[in-house]
PDB file of C-alpha atoms in Angstrom:
ATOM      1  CA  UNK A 522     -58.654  85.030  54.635  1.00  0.00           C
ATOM      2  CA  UNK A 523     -58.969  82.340  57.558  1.00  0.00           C
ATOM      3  CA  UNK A 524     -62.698  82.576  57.099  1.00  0.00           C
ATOM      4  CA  UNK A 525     -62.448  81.999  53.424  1.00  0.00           C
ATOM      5  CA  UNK A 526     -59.588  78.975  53.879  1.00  0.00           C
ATOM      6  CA  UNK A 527     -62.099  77.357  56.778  1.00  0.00           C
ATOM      7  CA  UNK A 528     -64.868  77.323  54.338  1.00  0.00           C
ATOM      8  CA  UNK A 529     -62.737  75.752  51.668  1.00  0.00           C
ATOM      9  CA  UNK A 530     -61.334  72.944  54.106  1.00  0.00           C
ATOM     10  CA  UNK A 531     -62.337  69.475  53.346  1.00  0.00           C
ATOM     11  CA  UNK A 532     -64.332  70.430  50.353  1.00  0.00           C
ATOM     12  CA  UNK A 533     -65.504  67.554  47.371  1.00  0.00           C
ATOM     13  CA  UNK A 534     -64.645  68.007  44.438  1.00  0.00           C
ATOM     14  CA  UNK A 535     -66.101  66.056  41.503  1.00  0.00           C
ATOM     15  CA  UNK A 536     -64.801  68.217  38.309  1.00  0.00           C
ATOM     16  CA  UNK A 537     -61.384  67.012  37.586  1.00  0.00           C
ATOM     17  CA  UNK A 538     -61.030  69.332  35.119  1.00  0.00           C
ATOM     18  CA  UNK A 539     -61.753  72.460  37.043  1.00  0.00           C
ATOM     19  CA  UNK A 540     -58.305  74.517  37.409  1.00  0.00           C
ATOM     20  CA  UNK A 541     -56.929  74.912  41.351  1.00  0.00           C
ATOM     21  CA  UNK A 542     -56.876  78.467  41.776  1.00  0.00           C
ATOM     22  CA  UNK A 543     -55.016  80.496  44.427  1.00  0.00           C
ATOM     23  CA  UNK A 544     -58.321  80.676  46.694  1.00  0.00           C
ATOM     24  CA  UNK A 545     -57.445  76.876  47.634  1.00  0.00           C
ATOM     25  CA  UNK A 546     -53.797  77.140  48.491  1.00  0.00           C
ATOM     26  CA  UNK A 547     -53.088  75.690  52.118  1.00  0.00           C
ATOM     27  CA  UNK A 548     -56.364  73.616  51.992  1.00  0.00           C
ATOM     28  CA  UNK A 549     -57.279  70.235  51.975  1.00  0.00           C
ATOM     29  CA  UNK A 550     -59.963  68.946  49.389  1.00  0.00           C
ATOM     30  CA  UNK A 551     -61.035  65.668  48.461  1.00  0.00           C
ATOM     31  CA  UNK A 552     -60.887  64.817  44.566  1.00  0.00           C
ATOM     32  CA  UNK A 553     -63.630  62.400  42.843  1.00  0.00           C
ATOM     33  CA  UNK A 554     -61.214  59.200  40.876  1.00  0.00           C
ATOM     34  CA  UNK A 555     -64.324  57.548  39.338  1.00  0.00           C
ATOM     35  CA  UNK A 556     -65.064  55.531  42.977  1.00  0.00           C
ATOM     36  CA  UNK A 557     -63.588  57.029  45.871  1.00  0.00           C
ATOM     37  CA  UNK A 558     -62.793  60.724  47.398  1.00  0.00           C
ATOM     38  CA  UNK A 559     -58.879  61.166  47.392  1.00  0.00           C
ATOM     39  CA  UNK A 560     -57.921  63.809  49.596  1.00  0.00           C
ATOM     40  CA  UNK A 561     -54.982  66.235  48.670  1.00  0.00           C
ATOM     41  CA  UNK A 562     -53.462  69.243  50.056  1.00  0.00           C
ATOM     42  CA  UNK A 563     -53.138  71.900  47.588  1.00  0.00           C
ATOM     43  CA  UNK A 564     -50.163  74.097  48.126  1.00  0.00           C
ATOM     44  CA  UNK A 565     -48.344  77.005  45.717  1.00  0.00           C
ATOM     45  CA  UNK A 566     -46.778  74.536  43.441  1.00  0.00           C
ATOM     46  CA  UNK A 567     -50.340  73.207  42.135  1.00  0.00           C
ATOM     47  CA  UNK A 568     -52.027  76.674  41.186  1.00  0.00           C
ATOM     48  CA  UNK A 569     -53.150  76.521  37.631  1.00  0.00           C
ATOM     49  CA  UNK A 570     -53.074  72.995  37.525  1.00  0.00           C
ATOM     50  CA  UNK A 571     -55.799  70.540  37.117  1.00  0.00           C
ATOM     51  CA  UNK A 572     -57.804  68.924  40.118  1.00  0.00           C
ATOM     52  CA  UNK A 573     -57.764  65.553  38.230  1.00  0.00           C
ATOM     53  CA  UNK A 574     -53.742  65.848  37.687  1.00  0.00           C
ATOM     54  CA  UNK A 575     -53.306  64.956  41.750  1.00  0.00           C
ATOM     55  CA  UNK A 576     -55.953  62.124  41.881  1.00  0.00           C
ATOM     56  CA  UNK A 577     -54.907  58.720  39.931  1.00  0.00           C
ATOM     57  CA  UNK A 578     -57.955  56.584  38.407  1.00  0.00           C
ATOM     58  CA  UNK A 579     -55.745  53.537  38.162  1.00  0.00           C
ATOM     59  CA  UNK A 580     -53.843  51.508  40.646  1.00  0.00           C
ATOM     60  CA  UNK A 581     -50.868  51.110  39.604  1.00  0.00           C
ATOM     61  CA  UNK A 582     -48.744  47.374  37.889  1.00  0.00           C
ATOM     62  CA  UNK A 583     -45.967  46.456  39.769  1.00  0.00           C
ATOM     63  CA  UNK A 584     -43.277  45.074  37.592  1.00  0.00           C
ATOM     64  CA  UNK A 585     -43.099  41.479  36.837  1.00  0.00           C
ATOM     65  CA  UNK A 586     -39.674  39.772  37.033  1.00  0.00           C
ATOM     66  CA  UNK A 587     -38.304  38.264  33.204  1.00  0.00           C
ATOM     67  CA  UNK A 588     -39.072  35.236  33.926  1.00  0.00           C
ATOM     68  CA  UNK A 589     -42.515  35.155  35.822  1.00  0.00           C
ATOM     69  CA  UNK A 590     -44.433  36.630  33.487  1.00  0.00           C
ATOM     70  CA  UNK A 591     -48.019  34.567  32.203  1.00  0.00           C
ATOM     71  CA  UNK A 592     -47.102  32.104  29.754  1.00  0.00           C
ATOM     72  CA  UNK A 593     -43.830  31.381  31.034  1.00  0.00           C
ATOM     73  CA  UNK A 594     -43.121  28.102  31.968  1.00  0.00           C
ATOM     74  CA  UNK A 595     -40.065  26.604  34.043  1.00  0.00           C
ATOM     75  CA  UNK A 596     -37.275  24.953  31.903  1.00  0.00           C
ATOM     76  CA  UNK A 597     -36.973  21.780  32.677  1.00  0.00           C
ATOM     77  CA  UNK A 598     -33.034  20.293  33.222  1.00  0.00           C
ATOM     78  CA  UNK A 599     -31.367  17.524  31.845  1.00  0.00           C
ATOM     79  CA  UNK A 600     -32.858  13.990  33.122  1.00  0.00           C
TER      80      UNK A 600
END
């Protein structure tokens, strides 16, 4: 089984859609988001999933206070 793991070990990946299968527990691969490799370790929990499940394609927003959103403008106070 080491033989089989080593082989498996920092392998690409460009089908997102494949399904992780038990072969590729306790391995590291790197996943294909559209630009960039992203590498993830694959462990029990993420047999039968999909490869593109653990590799985002968008960054993600950070929240915008209320009140600083585009558009807004400051009130102005009493003169």
């Amino acid at each position: 089984m080491k033989k089989n793991t080593k082989r498996l070990n920092n392998r690409k990946i460009w089908s997102r859609r494949s399904t992780i299968l038990p072969e590729f527990v306790n391995t590291t691969v790197r996943i294909y988001n559209g630009k960039t490799f992203i590498r993830c370790k694959i462990n029990e929990g993420k047999v039968g999933h999909k490869f593109g499940e653990f590799a985002l394609t968008r960054k993600r927003r950070k929240l915008l206070p209320a009140n600083a959103g585009p558009g807004k403008k400051k009130a102005k106070g009493k003169r």
